[in-house]
Amino acid sequence: MNGPVLILGAASGMARAVARSFAQAGHPIQLAARNVARLEDDAADLRTRYGTEVTLYEFDALALDSHAAFVAALPALPEVAICAVGAMGTQKGSEADPLAASHVMRSNFEGPASVLAHLANAMETRGSGTLVGISSVAGDRGRASNYVYGSAKAGFTAFLSGLRNRLAKKGVHVVTVLPGFVKTAMTEGMDTPAPLTAEPEEVGAAILKAVTRKTNVIYTRPIWRIVMAVIRNIPEPLFKKTSI
Amino acid sequence: MTELSGWGRFPRVDCRVVTARNEADVRAAVLEAPLIARGNGRAYGDAALNAGQTLDMTGMDRMLSFDEGVLVAEAGVLLSDIIHTFLPRGWFPMVTPGTKLVSLGGAIAADVHGKNHHIDGSFRSCVDWIDLMGPDEVVTRVSTGDDMFDWTNGGMGLTGVILRAQIRLRRVETSWIVQESRALTSLADTIAAFEDTMDVPYSVAWIDCADGPHHGHSILLLGRHAVPQDLPMRKPEFKVRHKPKIPVPFGVPAFVFKGFMLRMLNSAYWRLGKFRAGEALVDWDTYFYPLDGLLNWNRLYGKRGFVQFQCALPKDTASEGMEEIMRTIAASGEGSVLSVLKRFGPQSGHFSFPMAGYTLAMDFPANERSLALMEQLDAITLAHKGRFYLAKDARMPEAVAKADSRAEAFAAMRAKAGLKKRFTSVQSERLGL
Ligand SMILES: Cc1cc2nc3c(=O)[nH]c(=O)nc-3n(C[C@H](O)[C@H](O)[C@H](O)COP(=O)(O)OP(=O)(O)OC[C@H]3O[C@@H](n4cnc5c(N)ncnc54)[C@H](O)[C@@H]3O)c2cc1C
């Protein structure tokens, strides 16, 4: 296994770690994000550390009508495509302004689903490949404190699950990644409990392992599986009264 | 707000921590409020703490280019990362402190020294240039010969934020070290042995300070990079892998660091060393970073943390001064678990710590009695024309720091260049830098 790995939304802290894990494992890396100039240093880093080949692509998750051309223009259809696109916004902002909410929903669901749909079709035709979607434990149950983001991630999680179901017979594997808290720009300033907070490197290593072993769903820190099982199972009448 | 401390876990300060992942993040932070840059938090005291804004640079950890030992990298890259990347290709840092878990920016800011200072000088001797963001958010590339280069190496982050730098690595033929260890029974013997081995690249002595100078048992470790001919058959020339870390339990009863127990500990270490004296082939990690294998060993001292005392004394007063320091420690009954003695070559840079002579580093639990003891050690150091290492300091009074006339010059330069208002740490405020 050493075909190219495409990383969508490559400017995020998590994407940087994921790219390093795959580059270290010997894959050429395709980095895609808005404003590719920002990725020059990351590309230099991957080349310097691992001697890998790195190429950069302009990509806007929200420009849905550009996705077909984006996928078609890749010099090689990747062996693995990882979507790390996302935007948290703030719950307050999303509540006050439905347009802001729409931006969060489109960035976390519509955009990622669209580009993965194009890649899925191409991989299905080829008969091989792995798609990785970075969703979130926030999608496991809507909570007052971030249900706009959570609902978009819930949609994305369901999309990935369906895609996996559809492509399983076609040689294409789909991995759903459910990170809890990860130390990135997104969680900066948030007071996240240490045992539940992963380093980006952990996520990178976990995704590489999941791709290699064809795991379906991973929680980056296993404890989240238990935490979310509990949260999902709190009866609604009780859940209404909590504020988690 | 995050409760932060240096490696000694003393003092602890609630800080607003901001992470930089690229130059734009640093620019925004510099424009926002006064700040101090922070690397990997391996300075012992308060050098990398600022309540209003502490800028975590570990997110800027990209290596930008490498060509025949010349590396350009961002300031947040750790030395361990550099070693794991380039040692398998035959390159090793020119100068390394006793832990590999320091950032490039932290190594430059403290102008760290290694076991080879007497031959290779401090970290600055491998630095070609530094990209520094000043108070006006302008980035300047300072290099050898520039005044600001001299102030920045050893400037403890108080001259601006180090964004990236070009450094040179050293060619090595293997990842192994040929180590010779000698067991010595007094401070005088130890210093004489250092003087005899000036041509050996690496040297360090672990010395028992609790026992007074004349019984100052020490284990002197000499080392050089092994060449393939030194290796037994079938030993790989380069072995570089992540070793699992052993967790250290939180806190050890205070009596361990006192009196009888402490003497037992030191004497056991010495006996073990004596038993093992002679030549051995050891791997790079064991030789350079014996403590890195223990995860969070800084928690050994419990909740209150610990303070390190590290001074340098000029060559002509060193043996007398060190003897007095050791006598004073022995008399106090307080003790340092293990103390480290190293030889220094000549001073370089405007404000760096090393000076031609000897340096002694010791850990003490952070309590009233050892703080009082350290005040006595301050006085002895000053009386012998010595100076103190800011990367280890957590408690010096301003007057002691300012006894080094370079501190006054540094503060004046900072005021004049408009650095004083932008770049401040708990330490710089305490010492009036
Ligand atoms: C076990 C152990 C052994 C050690 N052995 C040695 C030794 O042998 N020799 C030696 O010299 N030191 C030694 N040290 C001290 C250590 O090398 C220094 O304190 C070093 O500066 C730590 O680097 P850091 O990245 O952790 O920096 P921090 O502790 O985070 O910061 C240290 C200083 O560097 C500044 N700084 C960090 N990054 C930047 C940046 N990007 N721009 C501007 N300023 C910055 C900070 O403001 C602060 O003043 C040792 C420390 C430990 C824990």
XYZ file of C-alpha atoms and ligand atoms in Angstrom:
730
model
C 0.000 0.000 0.000
C 1.758 3.173 -1.083
C -0.561 5.020 -3.432
C -1.302 8.724 -3.107
C -3.270 10.034 -0.152
C -5.502 13.066 -0.654
C -6.207 15.299 2.327
C -9.116 17.700 1.976
C -9.127 20.662 4.317
C -5.369 20.268 4.689
C -4.734 23.503 6.585
C -6.180 22.306 9.892
C -4.027 21.140 12.773
C -5.539 17.684 12.596
C -4.882 17.435 8.852
C -1.223 18.320 9.440
C -0.850 15.367 11.782
C -2.757 13.026 9.487
C -0.551 14.001 6.538
C 2.556 13.270 8.598
C 1.322 9.813 9.578
C 0.659 8.823 5.983
C 3.835 10.432 4.633
C 5.869 8.567 7.224
C 4.219 5.346 6.052
C 5.574 6.112 2.582
C 2.616 7.598 0.719
C 2.844 10.520 -1.687
C 0.574 13.251 -0.322
C -1.937 15.471 -2.119
C -2.908 18.457 0.029
C -6.063 20.364 -0.855
C -7.473 23.505 0.729
C -8.583 27.021 0.007
C -5.692 29.388 -0.567
C -2.984 26.803 -1.247
C -0.163 29.246 -0.599
C -0.816 28.549 3.086
C 0.180 24.935 2.542
C 3.687 25.618 1.220
C 5.330 25.214 4.632
C 3.418 22.017 5.337
C 4.508 20.622 1.995
C 8.132 21.581 2.725
C 7.839 19.899 6.129
C 6.593 16.611 4.672
C 9.343 16.611 2.039
C 12.049 17.456 4.581
C 10.964 14.935 7.190
C 9.998 11.992 5.052
C 11.338 12.683 1.574
C 7.823 12.169 0.209
C 6.338 13.696 -2.902
C 3.778 16.395 -2.041
C 1.430 18.220 -4.409
C -0.971 21.062 -3.655
C -4.490 21.702 -4.964
C -6.861 24.608 -4.635
C -10.125 23.335 -3.193
C -13.206 24.985 -1.709
C -15.597 22.637 0.051
C -18.451 25.109 -0.273
C -18.083 25.547 -4.046
C -20.065 22.434 -4.847
C -20.080 22.993 -8.582
C -16.277 22.887 -8.655
C -15.978 19.452 -7.071
C -16.371 17.345 -10.237
C -13.619 19.303 -11.976
C -11.429 19.184 -8.848
C -11.578 15.387 -8.717
C -11.133 15.040 -12.476
C -8.049 17.279 -12.411
C -6.153 15.221 -9.828
C -3.214 13.648 -11.692
C -3.964 10.353 -9.996
C -7.103 9.174 -8.284
C -5.938 8.771 -4.678
C -5.745 5.433 -2.959
C -7.020 7.067 0.218
C -9.025 10.295 0.455
C -9.404 11.896 3.864
C -11.887 14.695 4.438
C -10.891 16.930 7.336
C -13.064 19.838 6.251
C -15.131 21.429 8.990
C -16.076 24.618 10.773
C -17.291 24.871 14.334
C -18.634 28.401 14.377
C -20.207 29.174 17.750
C -23.523 27.905 18.958
C -24.504 31.422 20.027
C -23.670 32.778 16.602
C -25.605 30.022 14.906
C -28.633 30.617 17.116
C -28.660 34.326 16.476
C -28.100 34.119 12.764
C -29.532 31.239 10.723
C -27.203 32.196 7.875
C -24.234 31.540 10.148
C -25.880 28.244 11.102
C -26.249 27.377 7.441
C -22.539 28.020 6.924
C -21.703 25.573 9.712
C -24.108 22.981 8.292
C -22.783 23.309 4.767
C -19.131 23.201 5.881
C -19.583 20.074 7.969
C -22.102 18.153 5.898
C -23.018 19.367 2.443
C -19.506 20.267 1.251
C -17.744 17.159 2.615
C -20.558 14.875 1.385
C -20.410 16.398 -2.062
C -16.692 15.977 -2.636
C -16.676 12.483 -1.134
C -19.582 11.559 -3.457
C -17.468 12.429 -6.490
C -14.483 10.514 -5.128
C -16.723 7.588 -4.197
C -18.046 7.285 -7.723
C -14.544 7.374 -9.193
C -13.270 4.792 -6.703
C -16.308 2.614 -7.322
C -15.531 2.625 -11.048
C -11.932 1.708 -10.300
C -13.036 -0.906 -7.796
C -10.696 0.090 -4.957
C -9.869 2.805 -2.480
C -10.577 4.096 0.988
C -12.603 7.142 1.969
C -12.142 8.644 5.416
C -14.583 11.151 6.844
C -13.677 13.066 9.978
C -16.999 13.576 11.698
C -17.503 14.171 15.416
C -18.886 12.690 18.609
C -21.029 15.835 18.629
C -23.120 14.095 15.986
C -24.029 11.266 18.354
C -26.701 13.346 20.089
C -27.881 16.919 19.685
C -27.061 18.965 22.735
C -28.139 22.481 23.615
C -24.554 23.641 23.717
C -23.717 22.864 20.068
C -26.574 21.244 18.198
C -26.055 23.128 14.949
C -22.546 21.770 14.525
C -23.707 18.459 15.995
C -26.599 18.106 13.576
C -24.358 18.693 10.579
C -21.905 16.098 11.898
C -24.823 13.722 12.532
C -25.794 14.118 8.886
C -22.220 13.494 7.801
C -21.917 10.413 10.028
C -25.116 8.964 8.518
C -23.856 9.774 5.029
C -20.587 7.908 5.681
C -22.435 4.969 7.128
C -24.658 4.737 4.052
C -21.730 5.152 1.717
C -19.891 2.319 3.473
C -22.964 0.134 3.139
C -23.225 0.884 -0.566
C -19.532 0.509 -1.438
C -18.675 -2.484 0.704
C -19.478 -4.774 -2.199
C -17.452 -2.656 -4.613
C -14.017 -2.892 -3.050
C -14.169 0.565 -1.570
C -13.889 0.983 2.189
C -15.231 3.886 4.249
C -13.865 4.895 7.656
C -15.805 7.158 9.994
C -13.601 9.019 12.448
C -15.231 10.396 15.570
C -12.727 12.572 17.368
C -13.666 13.864 20.768
C -11.702 16.884 21.881
C -8.472 17.319 19.954
C -5.857 19.953 20.716
C -6.217 22.098 17.615
C -7.091 25.673 16.773
C -10.756 24.659 16.927
C -10.689 23.828 20.626
C -8.327 26.633 21.597
C -9.424 28.495 24.677
C -11.894 25.722 25.544
C -11.314 24.074 28.877
C -11.326 20.439 27.764
C -10.761 17.595 30.258
C -7.306 16.088 29.740
C -8.301 12.366 29.653
C -10.764 13.110 26.865
C -8.470 15.361 24.857
C -6.305 13.812 22.168
C -3.172 15.218 20.598
C -3.477 15.644 16.821
C -0.678 13.050 16.443
C -2.860 10.451 18.135
C -5.600 11.107 15.619
C -3.139 10.832 12.738
C -1.840 7.494 13.993
C -5.373 6.205 14.681
C -6.542 7.046 11.159
C -3.543 5.366 9.560
C -4.245 2.260 11.618
C -7.960 2.299 10.781
C -7.218 2.593 7.066
C -4.692 -0.238 7.193
C -6.980 -2.507 9.177
C -10.179 -1.475 7.394
C -11.912 -0.465 10.610
C -15.376 1.031 10.110
C -15.796 3.511 12.931
C -13.138 4.830 15.270
C -13.316 7.050 18.308
C -9.886 8.608 18.622
C -9.821 8.086 22.372
C -11.622 4.823 23.156
C -13.146 6.298 26.299
C -15.408 8.396 24.066
C -17.239 5.265 22.965
C -18.383 4.796 26.543
C -19.030 8.466 27.202
C -21.200 8.766 24.106
C -23.013 5.482 24.794
C -24.054 6.964 28.115
C -25.061 10.300 26.629
C -27.039 8.649 23.802
C -28.951 6.527 26.290
C -30.097 9.201 28.703
C -33.906 9.188 28.301
C -35.197 12.297 26.565
C -37.334 13.531 29.506
C -34.210 13.512 31.653
C -31.906 14.788 28.916
C -34.113 17.877 28.503
C -33.204 18.930 32.020
C -29.463 18.579 31.614
C -27.118 21.041 30.066
C -24.184 19.080 28.734
C -6.947 30.495 31.685
C -4.614 27.569 32.147
C -2.470 26.886 35.165
C 1.071 26.740 33.851
C 4.501 26.244 35.303
C 7.992 25.448 34.145
C 9.474 21.983 34.503
C 10.046 22.467 38.248
C 6.295 22.977 38.781
C 7.171 26.064 40.812
C 5.859 28.731 40.573
C 2.478 28.105 38.977
C 0.640 30.900 37.286
C -2.766 31.176 35.649
C -1.978 32.151 32.088
C -3.965 32.931 28.997
C -2.367 30.539 26.524
C -2.532 31.194 22.801
C -1.184 28.664 20.310
C 0.681 29.727 17.193
C 0.494 27.437 14.164
C 1.909 29.872 11.638
C 3.410 33.338 11.319
C -0.005 34.999 11.057
C -0.954 33.608 14.477
C 2.223 35.094 15.975
C 1.541 38.444 14.341
C -1.984 38.526 15.751
C -0.663 37.695 19.219
C 2.082 40.323 19.120
C -0.442 42.972 18.131
C -2.933 41.820 20.733
C -1.097 42.200 24.050
C 2.283 41.901 25.752
C 3.470 38.310 25.684
C 6.202 35.761 26.178
C 6.896 32.924 23.777
C 6.905 29.428 25.218
C 8.554 26.353 23.761
C 8.139 22.961 25.381
C 8.152 24.229 28.976
C 11.479 22.632 29.939
C 12.899 25.730 31.551
C 12.523 25.036 35.272
C 11.100 28.309 36.540
C 9.064 31.224 35.293
C 10.953 32.197 32.128
C 8.146 31.083 29.812
C 5.164 32.345 31.810
C 3.085 35.451 31.215
C -0.363 35.681 32.795
C -1.729 38.024 30.133
C -0.517 36.073 27.133
C 1.744 33.051 26.820
C 2.341 32.136 23.207
C 2.689 28.376 22.790
C 5.042 27.859 19.850
C 4.890 24.059 19.690
C 2.236 24.331 16.977
C 4.866 25.857 14.688
C 6.842 22.703 14.219
C 7.551 22.408 10.532
C 10.947 21.573 9.111
C 11.335 23.624 5.971
C 14.483 22.386 4.285
C 17.497 20.202 4.836
C 20.658 20.054 2.821
C 23.893 18.380 3.900
C 23.363 19.033 7.572
C 21.910 22.518 7.164
C 18.379 22.586 8.539
C 15.808 25.355 8.343
C 12.958 24.754 10.760
C 10.235 26.544 12.680
C 10.919 27.404 16.309
C 8.478 24.884 17.782
C 10.219 21.810 16.377
C 11.570 19.646 19.176
C 15.150 18.452 19.259
C 13.780 14.916 19.600
C 11.991 15.351 16.272
C 15.177 16.579 14.629
C 17.109 13.614 16.000
C 14.513 11.055 14.968
C 14.429 12.517 11.479
C 18.119 13.013 10.818
C 20.130 10.679 13.029
C 19.220 7.706 10.796
C 20.724 9.759 7.935
C 23.927 10.373 9.899
C 23.334 13.760 11.510
C 23.148 14.794 15.157
C 22.698 18.185 16.896
C 25.953 20.058 17.337
C 24.934 21.002 20.889
C 22.240 19.404 23.017
C 21.055 19.959 26.589
C 20.345 17.052 28.939
C 16.837 16.605 27.566
C 15.847 16.215 23.924
C 12.369 17.536 24.663
C 13.259 21.179 24.104
C 12.119 23.272 21.177
C 14.466 24.905 18.727
C 13.234 28.317 19.909
C 13.809 27.370 23.549
C 17.323 26.118 22.776
C 18.168 29.410 21.079
C 16.471 31.632 23.651
C 18.357 29.993 26.532
C 21.471 29.464 24.371
C 21.677 26.007 25.874
C 24.923 24.198 26.524
C 25.780 20.545 26.344
C 28.478 18.255 27.643
C 30.762 19.568 24.911
C 30.769 23.269 25.750
C 34.544 23.290 26.305
C 35.022 22.237 22.672
C 31.987 23.338 20.676
C 30.551 26.232 22.661
C 26.855 26.816 23.262
C 23.879 26.306 20.944
C 24.514 29.564 19.102
C 27.628 28.112 17.537
C 25.414 26.044 15.215
C 22.882 28.814 14.473
C 23.327 30.641 11.140
C 20.345 32.950 11.322
C 17.109 33.537 13.183
C 13.832 35.023 11.924
C 12.674 37.207 14.783
C 9.345 39.005 15.094
C 9.839 42.270 16.940
C 7.371 44.458 18.835
C 6.217 46.188 15.649
C 5.328 42.798 14.107
C 8.164 43.222 11.604
C 10.158 40.059 10.977
C 13.912 40.526 10.846
C 16.436 37.899 9.861
C 19.327 38.307 12.289
C 22.572 36.454 11.765
C 26.086 36.130 13.152
C 27.571 39.598 13.482
C 24.231 41.360 14.140
C 23.828 42.872 17.563
C 20.300 41.490 17.847
C 21.596 37.992 17.020
C 23.869 38.243 20.040
C 21.069 39.443 22.288
C 18.603 36.833 21.044
C 20.857 33.832 21.709
C 20.511 33.749 25.471
C 17.849 36.486 25.497
C 15.181 34.238 27.086
C 12.491 35.244 24.607
C 12.776 38.874 25.661
C 14.004 40.181 22.302
C 10.997 38.971 20.294
C 9.411 35.789 19.026
C 11.740 33.398 17.233
C 9.808 32.132 14.209
C 12.351 29.954 12.466
C 16.079 29.440 12.258
C 18.801 27.827 10.234
C 21.073 25.509 12.166
C 23.899 23.138 11.273
C 23.968 19.522 12.389
C 27.022 17.381 12.976
C 27.994 14.375 10.837
C 28.137 11.167 12.831
C 29.040 7.708 11.608
C 26.975 5.795 14.138
C 24.278 6.477 16.718
C 26.471 5.078 19.512
C 28.700 6.703 22.088
C 31.921 5.304 23.455
C 31.666 6.135 27.124
C 34.351 6.024 29.725
C 33.254 6.376 33.310
C 35.485 7.103 36.269
C 34.578 7.036 39.931
C 36.286 9.859 41.849
C 36.298 10.610 45.542
C 36.645 14.363 45.881
C 35.788 17.614 44.180
C 39.490 18.364 43.671
C 40.016 15.012 41.941
C 36.997 15.605 39.777
C 38.183 19.002 38.617
C 41.664 17.649 37.994
C 40.154 14.874 35.883
C 38.165 17.428 33.853
C 41.355 19.397 33.239
C 43.139 16.258 32.094
C 40.509 15.405 29.543
C 40.070 18.732 27.740
C 40.372 16.972 24.386
C 37.485 14.560 25.023
C 34.351 15.851 23.222
C 31.759 15.174 25.915
C 32.141 15.211 29.678
C 29.920 15.549 32.718
C 30.183 14.571 36.355
C 27.386 13.482 38.680
C 28.527 14.641 42.043
C 27.330 14.091 45.579
C 26.898 17.535 47.126
C 25.302 16.413 50.350
C 28.548 14.918 51.514
C 30.812 17.971 51.592
C 33.593 18.768 49.132
C 36.235 16.400 50.404
C 33.997 13.411 50.209
C 32.351 14.805 47.073
C 32.074 11.471 45.351
C 31.521 11.793 41.672
C 31.069 9.734 38.575
C 32.750 11.378 35.620
C 31.304 10.332 32.278
C 33.425 10.978 29.205
C 32.112 10.317 25.748
C 32.747 10.503 22.037
C 30.722 9.489 18.987
C 31.545 5.919 18.020
C 32.835 5.098 14.548
C 31.909 1.813 12.840
C 35.206 0.212 13.966
C 34.098 0.665 17.595
C 31.044 -1.502 17.110
C 30.966 -5.211 17.717
C 29.920 -7.331 14.765
C 26.299 -7.144 13.786
C 25.471 -4.060 15.828
C 23.565 -1.737 13.501
C 25.357 1.551 12.887
C 22.183 3.536 13.436
C 19.546 2.546 15.888
C 16.952 5.235 16.455
C 13.596 4.298 17.819
C 11.119 5.705 20.259
C 11.662 4.137 23.640
C 8.640 3.561 25.834
C 8.550 5.909 28.773
C 8.293 4.761 32.339
C 5.742 6.729 34.325
C 6.858 8.101 37.654
C 4.402 8.050 40.572
C 3.127 11.363 41.816
C 5.144 12.588 44.759
C 7.639 10.806 46.958
C 7.737 11.334 50.721
C 9.809 14.365 51.604
C 12.245 12.448 53.820
C 13.717 10.814 50.740
C 15.263 14.128 49.870
C 16.757 14.654 53.264
C 19.623 13.552 55.413
C 20.253 9.868 55.702
C 18.088 8.724 52.799
C 19.648 11.199 50.472
C 23.140 10.159 51.462
C 22.194 6.542 50.914
C 20.829 7.333 47.492
C 23.906 9.231 46.402
C 26.269 6.716 47.817
C 24.399 3.871 46.123
C 24.630 5.716 42.840
C 28.328 6.207 43.314
C 28.946 2.565 44.210
C 27.012 1.453 41.187
C 29.053 3.823 39.062
C 32.283 2.585 40.548
C 31.229 -0.961 39.871
C 30.548 -0.085 36.260
C 33.589 2.127 35.762
C 35.463 1.666 32.542
C 34.651 1.782 28.892
C 31.267 0.953 27.440
C 29.318 1.406 24.253
C 26.025 3.136 24.985
C 23.258 4.314 22.711
C 22.737 8.025 22.058
C 19.512 8.232 24.050
C 20.940 6.689 27.206
C 24.088 8.757 27.024
C 22.621 12.179 26.308
C 19.137 11.901 27.798
C 19.138 9.568 30.810
C 16.167 11.336 32.385
C 13.917 11.466 29.328
C 13.042 7.796 29.775
C 11.126 8.676 32.917
C 7.835 10.301 32.148
C 6.967 13.256 34.371
C 9.843 12.699 36.751
C 9.362 16.321 37.746
C 6.367 15.095 39.770
C 8.678 13.205 42.091
C 8.920 16.204 44.319
C 5.177 16.308 44.848
C 2.759 19.168 44.675
C 5.059 21.960 45.717
C 7.530 21.304 42.961
C 11.238 21.930 43.003
C 13.777 24.566 42.214
C 17.047 24.195 40.473
C 20.125 26.141 41.403
C 22.665 26.428 38.632
C 25.640 28.711 38.761
C 28.833 29.068 36.757
C 32.117 30.066 38.321
C 35.165 31.327 36.459
C 38.010 28.891 36.187
C 40.327 30.500 38.721
C 37.751 30.663 41.523
C 35.797 27.529 40.608
C 37.323 24.912 42.883
C 37.354 27.141 45.932
C 33.828 28.405 45.250
C 32.365 24.978 44.528
C 33.932 23.631 47.715
C 32.293 26.365 49.717
C 28.958 25.695 48.042
C 29.210 22.011 48.827
C 30.268 22.635 52.396
C 27.299 24.919 52.879
C 24.885 22.370 51.456
C 26.304 19.566 53.576
C 26.017 21.724 56.691
C 22.414 22.626 55.925
C 21.288 19.010 55.760
C 19.187 19.953 52.760
C 20.293 18.182 49.724
C 20.124 17.841 46.081
C 19.354 14.340 44.843
C 22.012 14.382 42.202
C 24.079 17.322 41.155
C 25.729 17.854 37.842
C 29.131 19.413 37.303
C 30.319 20.475 33.853
C 33.232 22.338 32.404
C 32.616 25.432 30.279
C 34.651 26.949 27.480
C 34.774 30.710 26.839
C 31.737 32.990 26.955
C 30.050 33.967 23.715
C 27.153 36.295 22.985
C 25.966 39.270 24.996
C 23.859 37.628 27.673
C 24.422 33.862 27.520
C 25.077 31.929 30.664
C 28.315 29.984 30.041
C 31.694 31.439 30.994
C 35.110 29.774 30.957
C 35.080 27.674 34.115
C 32.709 25.246 35.772
C 28.985 24.968 36.259
C 27.105 23.160 38.999
C 23.394 22.331 38.794
C 21.325 21.021 41.695
C 17.671 20.304 42.409
C 16.032 21.251 45.675
C 12.448 20.747 46.800
C 10.585 24.062 46.755
C 10.346 24.864 50.472
C 11.359 27.635 52.840
C 14.527 25.940 54.011
C 15.997 25.263 50.617
C 15.030 28.726 49.399
C 16.975 30.125 52.349
C 19.887 27.843 51.538
C 19.875 29.060 47.957
C 20.240 32.628 49.169
C 23.458 31.550 50.871
C 24.582 29.897 47.648
C 23.804 33.112 45.748
C 26.167 35.005 48.015
C 28.952 32.454 47.597
C 28.522 32.514 43.830
C 28.701 36.302 43.676
C 31.700 36.392 45.982
C 33.464 34.149 43.474
C 32.464 36.272 40.474
C 29.998 33.689 39.213
C 26.635 33.962 37.515
C 23.286 32.153 37.372
C 21.383 30.301 34.653
C 18.077 31.995 33.869
C 16.638 28.848 32.283
C 16.790 27.216 35.712
C 15.930 30.189 37.863
C 12.587 30.579 39.635
C 13.383 32.699 42.661
C 16.387 35.004 42.360
C 15.908 38.512 43.719
C 16.518 41.378 41.287
C 19.639 42.544 43.105
C 21.330 39.179 42.629
C 20.547 39.066 38.924
C 21.705 42.646 38.483
C 25.036 41.871 40.118
C 25.861 40.604 36.619
C 26.527 43.890 34.850
C 25.290 42.374 31.584
C 21.760 42.277 33.022
C 21.730 46.061 33.313
C 22.934 46.401 29.726
C 20.291 43.930 28.550
C 17.521 45.841 30.339
C 18.754 49.138 28.890
C 18.833 47.693 25.379
C 15.300 46.338 25.852
C 13.991 49.681 27.006
C 15.631 51.522 24.134
C 14.432 49.113 21.454
C 10.850 49.156 22.714
C 11.013 45.475 23.665
C 10.223 45.962 27.313
C 6.583 46.789 26.725
C 5.850 43.858 24.375
C 7.912 40.927 25.578
C 7.747 40.191 29.282
C 7.726 37.091 31.432
C 7.110 36.560 35.116
C 10.885 36.157 35.308
C 11.724 39.365 33.444
C 9.394 41.321 35.734
C 10.884 39.718 38.821
C 14.459 40.415 37.713
C 13.789 43.854 36.285
C 15.090 42.905 32.844
C 15.964 17.316 32.315
C 16.468 18.646 31.851
C 17.800 18.761 31.538
C 18.302 19.978 31.071
N 19.615 20.046 30.773
C 20.127 21.198 30.290
C 21.490 21.299 29.908
O 22.234 20.330 29.999
N 21.943 22.458 29.395
C 21.117 23.550 29.256
O 21.577 24.573 28.760
N 19.827 23.490 29.623
C 19.322 22.349 30.143
N 18.004 22.296 30.488
C 17.170 23.507 30.317
C 16.547 23.597 28.935
O 17.432 23.206 27.941
C 16.156 25.034 28.628
O 15.350 25.527 29.633
C 15.442 25.231 27.296
O 15.306 26.613 27.081
C 14.054 24.611 27.287
O 13.467 24.770 26.019
P 11.874 24.794 25.838
O 11.585 24.671 24.388
O 11.244 23.803 26.739
O 11.559 26.261 26.262
P 10.615 26.868 27.407
O 10.957 26.264 28.719
O 9.222 26.799 26.980
O 11.139 28.360 27.346
C 12.458 28.654 27.748
C 12.807 30.064 27.299
O 12.831 30.113 25.870
C 11.988 31.128 25.406
N 11.422 30.691 24.117
C 10.919 29.462 23.802
N 10.511 29.443 22.524
C 10.740 30.679 22.015
C 10.515 31.285 20.756
N 9.983 30.614 19.720
N 10.850 32.583 20.589
C 11.406 33.266 21.610
N 11.649 32.755 22.808
C 11.322 31.469 23.025
C 10.965 31.315 26.492
O 10.415 32.620 26.446
C 11.786 31.091 27.741
O 12.463 32.259 28.106
C 17.450 21.099 30.942
C 16.109 20.979 31.262
C 15.600 19.761 31.713
C 14.150 19.659 32.030
